[in-house]
């Protein structure tokens, strides 16, 4: 009898894991297809046949098409992939750490810090910080946003850690308090912005991958790739947390250490993602939920699957952004919100809110 | 005979190809650049424009590659330009760098609010599209127009106090202060900008509006309803000023008034006549 139950239990869990891996495989294939498709989408006419011909050296592309493909669409694809996957994984990590379905990468203050950094550089880069802005060139805003994101997370972490213990509740509340202060500073600086700077700020907040170049990819990709590669390791920690901090402690997880690692991982990858892409909402919130309603809450599948979905969503959104009003372009953040919002509502209604 | 014909055809073919290669496809970025190209009769070669290019009306039919400060490289390349003539504020920088790397002839024109900058703009565009003489003629005509218009507009004993209102955001007025394009055109048209204390386009306090007491309000023409003008005229502080009491509000096309392109002379005269209708 006991034996029977055990076997039954094992077969159940192995059936679930088979199903999960099948889904991850399907997602991977779909991801590759979407990535290839996105290379053929854009204002310039460069279809799939000519793309393949150029890959296999059958037909040479014109100088313009070469630039479009290798200097514009390729770096954009790579960046979209990494940003989407990073935001989605970070969202899943935050939801797991806080055991709160509404958490997203912004919870640790990354987005606030990044926007503060960006605002400072955009507005003061022409006056007070002109020296810094001249040295950094096109990287001024991304670097300022990244520094802002990390600094802010650090401050928030310090606030919420008392006697070597980080309180998750303090982290959330401290984030709200700090957010109010940062909001005031952003408002103050914005007040002094001129018309052009205001425009630039608005565009930054709406997010875009239009300005992505290879040097930008090369400088930000390592930060995102490192965290994505650590996903299997992070997943184990998160599974421990799923049962609460006390249980996690009992099954041998160093809770304080795990919190630190998880927060740092999110800060590093989202900081880099937000710095290059600006404000892109919903990917971090929606992707993990999409996985949870089909695959369940096991982080070993949740993280990679959410990462894949995030990458797919972002690539699709970016492809739409660049053709919907071609030859002009819509900011990416608008598309992700337009797709993400209703989709999220549908998902909530479908599951009756019970499976979150 | 057949051979000669073949040769002839071949030569014609080569000539044809080289003509095709020489075909210039110009993309204009910036409202005044587009205006100048039309005035120099170079519109045959135009293949695209940016969102700020709204004059002449037929320019609107050209493909729009986006807002001047938020250009996406692929959209720009999709109209296959061989030459881009852009105002200095075109961006972002990454896009401009990518565009330059494609070997497209990228011509940049200065921006500013003086007659000198305008004539230089015209000359640079003229050189770029190979209409140097026409450009020189246009430049001197424009310079003369502006000088005449300025002289006539400023030949006035009692100058009026003017406030340029960019927008009314829930009762908070954004106005044109010192160093703004509005300040420049108001001064040229013989008015006194009452918002000199402010730098650029910023919001102004209600008390300042009442103390400065403008005689005339200027706004940009907008599509749609007149609600926004009404909201400004009935604004609690504006109501207490001369402009509010006399319902003195001037509406003018934004690109004409603030673009500082070849029609600036016309803009000065028009604005001056609107400020001083009794003249």
Coordinates of C-alpha atoms in Angstrom, one line a residue:
Chain A
X1 CA 0.0 0.0 0.0
X2 CA 2.7 2.4 1.0
X3 CA 4.8 1.3 -1.9
X4 CA 1.8 1.9 -4.3
X5 CA 1.4 5.4 -3.0
X6 CA 5.1 6.2 -3.5
X7 CA 5.1 4.9 -7.0
X8 CA 2.0 6.8 -7.8
X9 CA 3.5 10.0 -6.3
X10 CA 6.7 9.6 -8.3
X11 CA 4.9 8.9 -11.6
X12 CA 2.8 12.0 -11.0
X13 CA 5.7 14.2 -10.4
X14 CA 7.7 12.8 -13.3
X15 CA 4.6 13.2 -15.6
X16 CA 4.4 16.9 -14.6
X17 CA 8.1 17.4 -15.3
X18 CA 7.8 15.7 -18.7
X19 CA 5.0 18.0 -19.5
X20 CA 6.9 21.1 -18.4
X21 CA 10.0 20.2 -20.4
X22 CA 7.8 19.6 -23.4
X23 CA 6.4 23.1 -23.0
X24 CA 9.8 24.6 -22.7
X25 CA 10.9 22.8 -25.9
X26 CA 7.9 24.1 -27.8
X27 CA 8.5 27.6 -26.5
X28 CA 12.2 27.4 -27.6
X29 CA 11.2 26.4 -31.1
X30 CA 8.6 29.1 -31.2
X31 CA 11.1 31.6 -29.9
X32 CA 13.6 30.7 -32.7
X33 CA 10.8 31.1 -35.3
X34 CA 9.7 34.5 -33.9
X35 CA 13.3 35.7 -33.8
X36 CA 13.8 34.8 -37.5
X37 CA 10.5 36.4 -38.4
X38 CA 11.4 39.6 -36.6
X39 CA 14.5 39.9 -38.8
X40 CA 12.2 40.2 -41.8
X41 CA 10.0 42.8 -40.3
X42 CA 10.6 46.5 -40.7
X43 CA 10.0 49.6 -42.7
X44 CA 12.5 48.4 -45.3
X45 CA 11.5 45.7 -47.7
X46 CA 13.7 42.8 -46.8
X47 CA 11.8 39.5 -47.0
X48 CA 12.6 36.0 -45.8
X49 CA 13.8 34.7 -49.1
X50 CA 16.4 37.4 -49.6
X51 CA 17.4 37.0 -46.0
X52 CA 18.1 33.3 -46.5
X53 CA 19.9 34.0 -49.8
X54 CA 22.2 36.4 -48.1
X55 CA 22.9 34.0 -45.2
X56 CA 23.9 31.3 -47.7
X57 CA 25.8 33.7 -50.0
X58 CA 23.4 33.2 -52.9
X59 CA 22.5 36.8 -53.3
X60 CA 24.5 39.8 -52.1
X61 CA 22.6 42.5 -50.3
X62 CA 22.9 46.1 -51.2
X63 CA 24.8 48.4 -48.8
X64 CA 21.6 49.8 -47.4
X65 CA 20.0 46.3 -46.8
X66 CA 23.3 45.2 -45.2
X67 CA 23.1 48.1 -42.8
X68 CA 19.4 47.4 -42.1
X69 CA 20.0 43.8 -41.4
X70 CA 23.3 43.7 -39.6
X71 CA 23.5 47.1 -37.9
X72 CA 19.8 47.7 -37.1
X73 CA 17.7 44.6 -37.0
X74 CA 20.3 42.1 -35.6
X75 CA 21.4 44.2 -32.6
X76 CA 17.8 45.0 -32.0
X77 CA 16.8 41.4 -32.0
X78 CA 19.6 40.4 -29.6
X79 CA 18.7 43.3 -27.3
X80 CA 15.0 42.6 -27.4
X81 CA 15.7 38.9 -26.5
X82 CA 17.8 39.8 -23.6
X83 CA 15.7 42.6 -22.3
X84 CA 12.5 40.6 -22.6
X85 CA 14.0 37.5 -20.9
X86 CA 15.6 39.6 -18.1
X87 CA 12.5 41.5 -17.3
X88 CA 10.4 38.3 -17.3
X89 CA 12.9 36.3 -15.1
X90 CA 13.3 39.2 -12.8
X91 CA 9.5 39.5 -12.5
X92 CA 9.3 35.8 -11.7
X93 CA 12.1 36.1 -9.1
X94 CA 10.4 39.0 -7.4
X95 CA 7.0 37.3 -7.3
X96 CA 8.7 34.2 -5.8
X97 CA 10.7 36.1 -3.3
X98 CA 7.8 38.2 -2.1
X99 CA 5.3 35.4 -2.5
X100 CA 3.2 38.1 -4.1
X101 CA 1.7 37.8 -7.6
X102 CA 1.7 41.6 -8.1
X103 CA 5.5 42.0 -7.6
X104 CA 7.5 43.0 -10.6
X105 CA 11.1 43.9 -11.2
X106 CA 10.3 47.5 -10.1
X107 CA 9.7 46.3 -6.5
X108 CA 13.4 46.6 -5.6
X109 CA 13.4 50.2 -6.9
X110 CA 15.2 49.5 -10.2
X111 CA 12.8 51.4 -12.4
X112 CA 12.5 54.4 -10.1
X113 CA 16.3 54.7 -9.7
X114 CA 16.8 54.3 -13.4
X115 CA 14.3 57.0 -14.3
X116 CA 15.9 59.3 -11.7
X117 CA 19.3 58.7 -13.3
X118 CA 17.9 59.2 -16.8
X119 CA 16.0 62.4 -15.9
X120 CA 19.1 63.9 -14.2
X121 CA 21.2 63.2 -17.3
X122 CA 18.7 64.3 -19.9
X123 CA 17.9 67.6 -18.1
X124 CA 21.2 68.5 -16.6
X125 CA 23.4 66.9 -19.3
X126 CA 23.2 70.2 -21.2
X127 CA 24.2 72.4 -18.3
X128 CA 25.6 71.3 -15.0
X129 CA 26.7 67.8 -16.1
X130 CA 27.8 68.9 -19.6
X131 CA 31.4 67.6 -19.0
X132 CA 30.1 64.1 -18.0
X133 CA 27.7 64.0 -20.9
X134 CA 30.4 64.9 -23.4
X135 CA 32.8 62.2 -22.2
X136 CA 30.1 59.5 -22.2
X137 CA 28.5 60.5 -25.6
X138 CA 25.5 58.4 -26.5
X139 CA 26.0 56.3 -23.4
X140 CA 25.3 59.2 -21.0
X141 CA 21.6 58.4 -20.4
X142 CA 22.0 54.5 -20.2
X143 CA 25.0 54.8 -17.8
X144 CA 23.2 57.3 -15.6
X145 CA 20.1 55.1 -15.6
X146 CA 22.1 52.0 -14.7
X147 CA 23.9 53.8 -11.9
X148 CA 20.6 55.2 -10.6
X149 CA 19.0 51.7 -10.6
X150 CA 21.8 50.1 -8.7
X151 CA 22.3 52.9 -6.2
X152 CA 18.6 53.0 -5.5
X153 CA 18.4 49.2 -4.9
X154 CA 21.4 49.5 -2.6
X155 CA 19.8 52.2 -0.5
X156 CA 16.5 50.3 -0.4
X157 CA 18.4 47.1 0.7
X158 CA 20.2 49.0 3.4
X159 CA 16.9 50.5 4.7
X160 CA 15.2 47.1 4.8
X161 CA 18.0 45.2 6.5
X162 CA 18.0 45.4 10.3
X163 CA 20.6 43.5 12.3
X164 CA 21.7 41.5 9.3
X165 CA 18.1 40.4 8.4
X166 CA 16.3 41.7 5.4
X167 CA 12.6 42.2 6.0
X168 CA 10.5 41.7 2.9
X169 CA 7.8 43.9 4.3
X170 CA 10.2 46.8 4.9
X171 CA 11.6 46.4 1.4
X172 CA 8.1 46.9 0.0
X173 CA 7.2 49.8 2.3
X174 CA 10.6 51.4 2.0
X175 CA 10.2 51.2 -1.8
X176 CA 7.0 53.2 -1.6
X177 CA 8.5 55.8 0.7
X178 CA 11.6 56.2 -1.3
X179 CA 9.5 56.2 -4.4
X180 CA 7.7 59.3 -3.1
X181 CA 10.9 61.1 -2.5
X182 CA 12.3 60.2 -5.9
X183 CA 9.1 61.2 -7.5
X184 CA 9.5 64.6 -6.0
X185 CA 13.1 65.0 -7.2
X186 CA 12.1 63.8 -10.7
X187 CA 9.3 66.4 -10.7
X188 CA 11.6 69.2 -9.5
X189 CA 14.2 68.4 -12.2
X190 CA 11.5 68.1 -14.8
X191 CA 10.2 71.5 -13.9
X192 CA 13.5 73.0 -15.0
X193 CA 13.6 71.0 -18.3
X194 CA 13.0 72.8 -21.5
X195 CA 10.7 71.7 -24.3
X196 CA 13.2 69.4 -26.0
X197 CA 14.3 67.8 -22.8
X198 CA 10.7 67.2 -21.9
X199 CA 10.1 65.4 -25.2
X200 CA 13.2 63.3 -24.7
X201 CA 12.1 62.4 -21.2
X202 CA 8.6 61.4 -22.4
X203 CA 10.2 59.2 -25.1
X204 CA 12.6 57.6 -22.6
X205 CA 9.7 56.8 -20.2
X206 CA 7.8 55.1 -23.0
X207 CA 10.7 52.8 -23.8
X208 CA 12.2 51.9 -27.2
X209 CA 14.8 49.7 -28.9
X210 CA 15.2 52.1 -31.8
X211 CA 18.5 53.4 -30.7
X212 CA 20.2 50.0 -30.2
X213 CA 23.6 49.6 -31.7
X214 CA 26.2 46.8 -31.4
X215 CA 28.3 48.7 -28.9
X216 CA 25.3 49.1 -26.7
X217 CA 24.5 45.4 -27.0
X218 CA 28.1 44.5 -26.1
X219 CA 28.3 46.7 -23.1
X220 CA 25.0 45.7 -21.5
X221 CA 24.5 42.0 -22.7
X222 CA 27.1 40.5 -20.3
X223 CA 25.2 41.8 -17.2
X224 CA 22.0 40.2 -18.4
X225 CA 23.5 37.0 -19.7
X226 CA 25.3 36.3 -16.4
X227 CA 22.0 36.5 -14.5
X228 CA 20.1 34.4 -17.1
X229 CA 22.8 31.7 -16.8
X230 CA 22.3 31.6 -13.0
X231 CA 18.6 30.9 -13.4
X232 CA 18.7 27.1 -12.5
X233 CA 20.6 28.0 -9.3
X234 CA 18.2 30.8 -8.4
X235 CA 15.2 28.6 -9.1
X236 CA 16.2 26.2 -6.3
X237 CA 16.4 29.1 -3.8
X238 CA 13.0 30.3 -4.9
X239 CA 11.4 26.9 -4.5
X240 CA 12.6 26.9 -0.9
X241 CA 11.0 30.3 -0.4
X242 CA 7.7 29.1 -1.8
X243 CA 6.9 27.5 1.6
X244 CA 7.8 30.5 3.6
X245 CA 11.0 31.7 5.1
X246 CA 10.8 29.5 8.2
X247 CA 10.4 26.4 6.2
X248 CA 13.2 27.5 3.8
X249 CA 15.4 27.8 6.8
X250 CA 14.5 24.3 8.0
X251 CA 15.3 22.7 4.7
X252 CA 18.8 24.2 4.8
X253 CA 18.6 27.4 2.8
X254 CA 20.5 30.3 4.1
X255 CA 17.6 32.7 3.8
X256 CA 19.5 36.0 4.3
X257 CA 22.1 35.0 1.8
X258 CA 19.5 33.9 -0.7
X259 CA 17.6 37.2 -0.4
X260 CA 20.8 39.1 -1.1
X261 CA 21.7 37.0 -4.1
X262 CA 18.2 37.3 -5.6
X263 CA 17.9 41.0 -5.1
X264 CA 21.4 41.6 -6.5
X265 CA 20.6 39.4 -9.5
X266 CA 17.4 41.4 -10.3
X267 CA 19.1 44.7 -9.8
X268 CA 22.0 43.8 -12.1
X269 CA 19.9 42.4 -15.0
X270 CA 16.9 44.8 -14.9
X271 CA 19.2 47.8 -14.3
X272 CA 21.0 46.9 -17.5
X273 CA 17.8 46.2 -19.3
X274 CA 16.0 49.4 -18.3
X275 CA 19.2 51.5 -19.0
X276 CA 19.2 50.5 -22.7
X277 CA 15.5 50.2 -23.4
X278 CA 13.8 52.8 -21.1
X279 CA 10.5 52.1 -19.4
X280 CA 8.9 49.0 -20.7
X281 CA 6.0 47.8 -18.6
X282 CA 4.1 44.5 -18.2
X283 CA 6.6 42.0 -19.6
X284 CA 8.0 41.4 -16.1
X285 CA 4.5 41.1 -14.6
X286 CA 2.7 39.1 -17.3
X287 CA 5.2 36.5 -18.4
X288 CA 5.6 34.6 -15.2
X289 CA 1.8 34.5 -14.8
X290 CA 1.4 33.1 -18.2
X291 CA 3.6 30.2 -17.2
X292 CA 2.1 29.7 -13.8
X293 CA -1.4 29.2 -15.2
X294 CA -0.2 26.4 -17.6
X295 CA 2.9 24.9 -15.8
X296 CA 2.3 25.6 -12.2
X297 CA 4.6 27.3 -9.7
X298 CA 7.8 25.2 -9.8
X299 CA 10.6 27.7 -10.4
X300 CA 12.7 25.1 -12.2
X301 CA 10.4 25.4 -15.2
X302 CA 8.8 28.8 -14.3
X303 CA 12.0 30.8 -14.7
X304 CA 13.2 29.5 -18.1
X305 CA 9.7 29.4 -19.6
X306 CA 8.9 32.9 -18.3
X307 CA 12.2 34.1 -19.8
X308 CA 11.3 32.6 -23.2
X309 CA 7.9 34.1 -23.1
X310 CA 9.3 37.4 -22.1
X311 CA 11.7 37.3 -25.0
X312 CA 9.0 36.3 -27.5
X313 CA 6.6 39.0 -26.3
X314 CA 9.2 41.7 -26.4
X315 CA 10.4 40.7 -29.9
X316 CA 6.9 40.6 -31.2
X317 CA 6.0 44.0 -29.6
X318 CA 9.2 45.6 -31.0
X319 CA 8.4 44.2 -34.5
X320 CA 4.9 45.8 -34.3
X321 CA 6.4 49.0 -33.0
X322 CA 8.6 49.5 -36.0
X323 CA 6.0 48.8 -38.7
X324 CA 2.7 49.9 -37.4
X325 CA 3.1 53.5 -38.5
X326 CA 6.1 53.0 -40.8
X327 CA 8.3 54.7 -41.8
X328 CA 7.8 56.3 -38.4
X329 CA 8.0 54.2 -35.2
X330 CA 5.9 53.9 -32.0
X331 CA 7.6 53.7 -28.6
X332 CA 7.8 50.0 -27.5
X333 CA 6.4 50.7 -24.0
X334 CA 3.1 51.7 -25.6
X335 CA 2.8 48.4 -27.5
X336 CA 3.7 46.2 -24.5
X337 CA 1.1 48.0 -22.4
X338 CA -1.6 47.8 -25.1
X339 CA -1.0 44.1 -25.5
X340 CA -0.1 43.4 -21.9
X341 CA -3.0 45.1 -20.1
X342 CA -6.0 43.4 -21.7
X343 CA -4.1 40.1 -21.9
X344 CA -3.5 40.2 -18.2
X345 CA -7.2 41.0 -17.5
X346 CA -8.2 38.1 -19.7
X347 CA -5.9 35.8 -17.8
X348 CA -7.2 36.8 -14.4
X349 CA -10.8 36.3 -15.5
X350 CA -10.1 33.0 -17.1
X351 CA -8.4 31.5 -14.0
X352 CA -11.0 33.1 -11.8
X353 CA -8.1 34.6 -9.9
X354 CA -7.6 31.3 -8.0
X355 CA -4.5 30.0 -9.7
X356 CA -2.3 33.0 -9.0
Chain B
X1 CA 23.8 48.0 -89.2
X2 CA 22.6 45.5 -86.5
X3 CA 26.0 45.8 -84.8
X4 CA 25.8 49.6 -84.7
X5 CA 22.3 49.4 -83.3
X6 CA 23.5 47.0 -80.6
X7 CA 26.3 49.4 -79.7
X8 CA 24.0 52.3 -79.7
X9 CA 21.6 50.4 -77.4
X10 CA 24.4 49.4 -75.1
X11 CA 25.6 53.0 -74.9
X12 CA 22.1 54.2 -74.2
X13 CA 21.8 51.5 -71.6
X14 CA 25.0 52.6 -69.8
X15 CA 23.9 56.2 -70.0
X16 CA 20.5 55.1 -68.6
X17 CA 22.1 53.2 -65.7
X18 CA 24.4 56.1 -64.8
X19 CA 21.4 58.4 -64.9
X20 CA 19.6 56.1 -62.6
X21 CA 22.5 56.0 -60.2
X22 CA 22.8 59.8 -60.3
X23 CA 19.2 60.1 -59.3
X24 CA 19.1 62.0 -56.1
X25 CA 16.6 61.1 -53.4
X26 CA 16.4 63.7 -50.7
X27 CA 14.9 63.3 -47.3
X28 CA 14.1 66.6 -45.5
X29 CA 14.2 66.6 -41.7
X30 CA 12.9 69.7 -40.1
X31 CA 10.0 72.0 -41.1
X32 CA 12.1 74.8 -42.4
X33 CA 14.3 72.5 -44.5
X34 CA 11.3 71.2 -46.3
X35 CA 10.0 74.8 -46.9
X36 CA 13.3 75.9 -48.3
X37 CA 13.5 72.9 -50.7
X38 CA 10.1 73.7 -52.0
X39 CA 11.0 77.4 -52.4
X40 CA 14.1 76.4 -54.3
X41 CA 11.9 74.2 -56.5
X42 CA 13.8 71.1 -55.5
X43 CA 10.7 69.1 -54.4
X44 CA 11.0 66.7 -57.4
X45 CA 13.9 65.0 -55.6
X46 CA 12.2 64.9 -52.2
X47 CA 11.3 61.3 -51.1
X48 CA 10.3 61.9 -47.5
X49 CA 9.9 64.3 -44.6
X50 CA 9.7 64.4 -40.8
X51 CA 6.6 65.1 -38.7
X52 CA 7.4 68.8 -38.2
X53 CA 7.3 69.4 -42.0
X54 CA 3.8 70.6 -42.5
X55 CA 4.3 73.4 -45.1
X56 CA 3.6 73.7 -48.0
X57 CA 0.5 71.6 -47.7
X58 CA 1.5 69.3 -50.5
X59 CA 4.6 68.3 -48.5
X60 CA 2.2 66.4 -46.1
X61 CA 1.7 63.8 -48.9
X62 CA 5.3 62.7 -48.6
X63 CA 6.0 59.7 -46.3
X64 CA 6.6 60.8 -42.7
X65 CA 9.7 59.1 -41.1
X66 CA 8.8 60.3 -37.6
X67 CA 9.4 63.0 -35.1
X68 CA 12.6 64.9 -35.6
X69 CA 14.1 64.0 -32.2
X70 CA 13.0 60.4 -32.2
X71 CA 14.0 59.1 -35.6
X72 CA 14.3 55.3 -36.1
X73 CA 17.2 54.4 -38.5
X74 CA 15.3 51.8 -40.4
X75 CA 12.3 54.0 -41.1
X76 CA 14.6 56.6 -42.5
X77 CA 16.4 54.1 -44.7
X78 CA 13.2 52.7 -46.0
X79 CA 12.5 55.7 -48.1
X80 CA 15.9 55.1 -49.7
X81 CA 17.4 58.5 -49.5
X82 CA 20.8 59.3 -51.0
X83 CA 20.9 62.6 -49.2
X84 CA 19.5 63.7 -45.9
X85 CA 19.2 67.4 -45.1
X86 CA 18.5 67.8 -41.4
X87 CA 18.2 70.5 -38.8
X88 CA 20.8 70.4 -36.1
X89 CA 18.3 69.1 -33.5
X90 CA 17.6 65.8 -35.4
X91 CA 18.2 62.8 -33.3
X92 CA 18.8 60.6 -31.4
X93 CA 22.5 60.6 -31.9
X94 CA 22.7 56.8 -32.3
X95 CA 20.3 57.0 -35.3
X96 CA 22.3 59.8 -36.9
X97 CA 25.5 57.9 -36.5
X98 CA 24.0 54.8 -38.0
X99 CA 22.7 56.8 -40.9
X100 CA 26.0 58.4 -41.6
X101 CA 27.7 55.0 -41.5
X102 CA 25.6 53.9 -44.6
X103 CA 27.4 56.4 -46.8
X104 CA 24.3 58.6 -47.2
X105 CA 25.2 62.2 -47.8
X106 CA 24.2 63.8 -44.5
X107 CA 23.9 67.6 -44.5
X108 CA 23.2 69.4 -41.3
X109 CA 21.8 72.9 -41.1
X110 CA 22.0 75.3 -38.1
X111 CA 19.0 76.4 -36.1
X112 CA 18.6 79.8 -34.5
X113 CA 16.3 82.8 -34.3
X114 CA 18.2 85.5 -36.3
X115 CA 18.1 86.5 -40.0
X116 CA 21.7 85.4 -40.3
X117 CA 21.0 81.9 -39.3
X118 CA 18.0 81.7 -41.7
X119 CA 20.1 82.9 -44.7
X120 CA 22.8 80.5 -43.8
X121 CA 20.2 77.7 -43.7
X122 CA 19.0 78.6 -47.2
X123 CA 22.6 78.7 -48.5
X124 CA 23.5 75.3 -47.1
X125 CA 20.3 73.7 -48.5
X126 CA 21.0 75.4 -51.8
X127 CA 24.5 74.1 -52.0
X128 CA 23.4 70.6 -51.0
X129 CA 20.7 70.3 -53.7
X130 CA 22.8 72.1 -56.4
X131 CA 20.8 75.3 -56.6
X132 CA 23.4 77.8 -55.4
X133 CA 22.2 80.8 -57.4
X134 CA 18.6 80.3 -56.6
X135 CA 19.5 79.9 -52.9
X136 CA 21.6 83.1 -52.9
X137 CA 18.7 85.0 -54.5
X138 CA 16.2 83.6 -52.0
X139 CA 18.6 84.3 -49.1
X140 CA 19.0 87.9 -50.0
X141 CA 15.3 88.3 -50.6
X142 CA 14.5 86.7 -47.2
X143 CA 17.1 88.9 -45.4
X144 CA 15.7 92.0 -47.0
X145 CA 12.1 91.0 -46.2
X146 CA 13.0 90.4 -42.5
X147 CA 14.9 93.7 -42.2
X148 CA 12.0 95.6 -43.8
X149 CA 9.4 93.9 -41.7
X150 CA 11.4 94.4 -38.5
X151 CA 12.0 98.1 -39.3
X152 CA 8.4 98.7 -40.0
X153 CA 7.1 96.7 -37.0
X154 CA 9.4 98.5 -34.6
X155 CA 8.7 102.0 -35.9
X156 CA 6.1 102.5 -33.3
X157 CA 5.8 104.9 -30.4
X158 CA 3.8 102.9 -27.9
X159 CA 4.8 99.3 -27.8
X160 CA 2.3 96.7 -26.6
X161 CA 3.0 94.1 -24.0
X162 CA 2.7 90.6 -25.3
X163 CA 2.4 87.1 -23.7
X164 CA 2.9 84.0 -25.8
X165 CA 0.9 81.1 -24.3
X166 CA 2.1 77.6 -25.4
X167 CA -0.5 75.6 -23.5
X168 CA -3.1 75.7 -20.8
X169 CA -2.7 72.7 -18.5
X170 CA -5.5 72.7 -16.0
X171 CA -5.1 76.4 -15.5
X172 CA -1.3 76.3 -15.4
X173 CA -0.1 78.4 -18.4
X174 CA 3.1 77.5 -20.2
X175 CA 4.5 80.7 -21.8
X176 CA 7.4 81.7 -23.9
X177 CA 10.2 83.3 -21.9
X178 CA 13.6 84.7 -22.7
X179 CA 15.7 82.8 -25.3
X180 CA 12.6 81.1 -26.8
X181 CA 11.6 81.3 -30.4
X182 CA 8.4 83.1 -29.3
X183 CA 10.5 85.8 -27.6
X184 CA 12.5 86.3 -30.7
X185 CA 9.5 86.7 -33.0
X186 CA 7.6 89.0 -30.5
X187 CA 10.6 91.3 -30.3
X188 CA 11.0 91.3 -34.1
X189 CA 7.3 92.1 -34.5
X190 CA 7.7 95.2 -32.3
X191 CA 6.1 93.8 -29.1
X192 CA 7.4 93.6 -25.6
X193 CA 7.6 90.0 -24.3
X194 CA 6.3 90.3 -20.7
X195 CA 7.6 86.8 -19.7
X196 CA 11.3 87.8 -20.0
X197 CA 11.9 86.7 -16.4
X198 CA 11.3 83.2 -17.4
X199 CA 13.8 81.1 -19.4
X200 CA 12.5 79.1 -22.3
X201 CA 9.0 77.6 -22.3
X202 CA 7.9 77.3 -18.7
X203 CA 4.8 77.8 -16.6
X204 CA 4.1 81.2 -15.1
X205 CA 2.5 82.1 -11.8
X206 CA -0.9 83.8 -11.7
X207 CA 0.5 86.8 -9.9
X208 CA 3.1 87.4 -12.5
X209 CA 0.5 87.4 -15.2
X210 CA -1.5 90.0 -13.3
X211 CA 1.5 92.3 -12.5
X212 CA 2.9 92.0 -16.0
X213 CA -0.5 92.8 -17.4
X214 CA -0.2 91.8 -21.1
X215 CA -2.2 93.7 -23.7
X216 CA -2.2 90.8 -26.2
X217 CA -2.1 87.0 -25.9
X218 CA -0.5 85.0 -28.7
X219 CA -1.2 81.3 -29.3
X220 CA -0.5 78.7 -32.0
X221 CA -3.3 77.7 -34.3
X222 CA -4.8 74.4 -33.4
X223 CA -7.0 71.9 -35.2
X224 CA -10.4 71.3 -33.7
X225 CA -12.4 73.3 -31.3
X226 CA -11.8 76.8 -29.9
X227 CA -12.1 75.6 -26.3
X228 CA -8.4 76.1 -25.6
X229 CA -8.5 79.7 -26.6
X230 CA -11.6 80.3 -24.6
X231 CA -10.1 78.6 -21.6
X232 CA -7.1 81.0 -21.8
X233 CA -9.2 84.1 -22.2
X234 CA -11.4 83.1 -19.2
X235 CA -8.4 82.1 -17.2
X236 CA -8.8 83.8 -13.7
X237 CA -5.6 85.8 -14.0
X238 CA -5.8 86.5 -17.7
X239 CA -9.3 87.9 -17.2
X240 CA -7.8 90.6 -15.0
X241 CA -5.3 91.8 -17.6
X242 CA -5.8 94.2 -20.5
X243 CA -5.7 91.2 -22.9
X244 CA -8.5 89.5 -21.0
X245 CA -10.7 92.5 -20.7
X246 CA -10.4 93.3 -24.5
X247 CA -10.5 89.6 -25.5
X248 CA -7.2 90.3 -27.4
X249 CA -6.0 86.9 -28.5
X250 CA -4.0 86.3 -31.7
X251 CA -3.8 82.8 -33.3
X252 CA -1.1 82.0 -35.8
X253 CA 0.3 79.0 -37.5
X254 CA 3.1 77.4 -35.3
X255 CA 5.6 76.6 -38.1
X256 CA 5.2 80.0 -39.7
X257 CA 5.5 82.0 -36.5
X258 CA 8.2 79.9 -34.6
X259 CA 9.9 78.0 -37.4
X260 CA 12.4 80.7 -38.4
X261 CA 12.4 79.6 -42.0
X262 CA 12.2 81.5 -45.3
X263 CA 8.7 82.9 -44.4
X264 CA 9.9 84.7 -41.3
X265 CA 9.6 88.2 -42.9
X266 CA 6.0 87.3 -43.7
X267 CA 5.5 86.1 -40.1
X268 CA 6.9 89.3 -38.6
X269 CA 4.6 91.5 -40.8
X270 CA 1.6 89.3 -40.1
X271 CA 2.2 89.1 -36.4
X272 CA 2.9 92.9 -36.2
X273 CA -0.4 93.7 -38.0
X274 CA -2.3 91.4 -35.7
X275 CA -0.7 93.0 -32.6
X276 CA -1.2 96.6 -33.9
X277 CA -4.4 96.3 -36.0
X278 CA -5.0 100.1 -35.7
X279 CA -1.7 100.8 -37.6

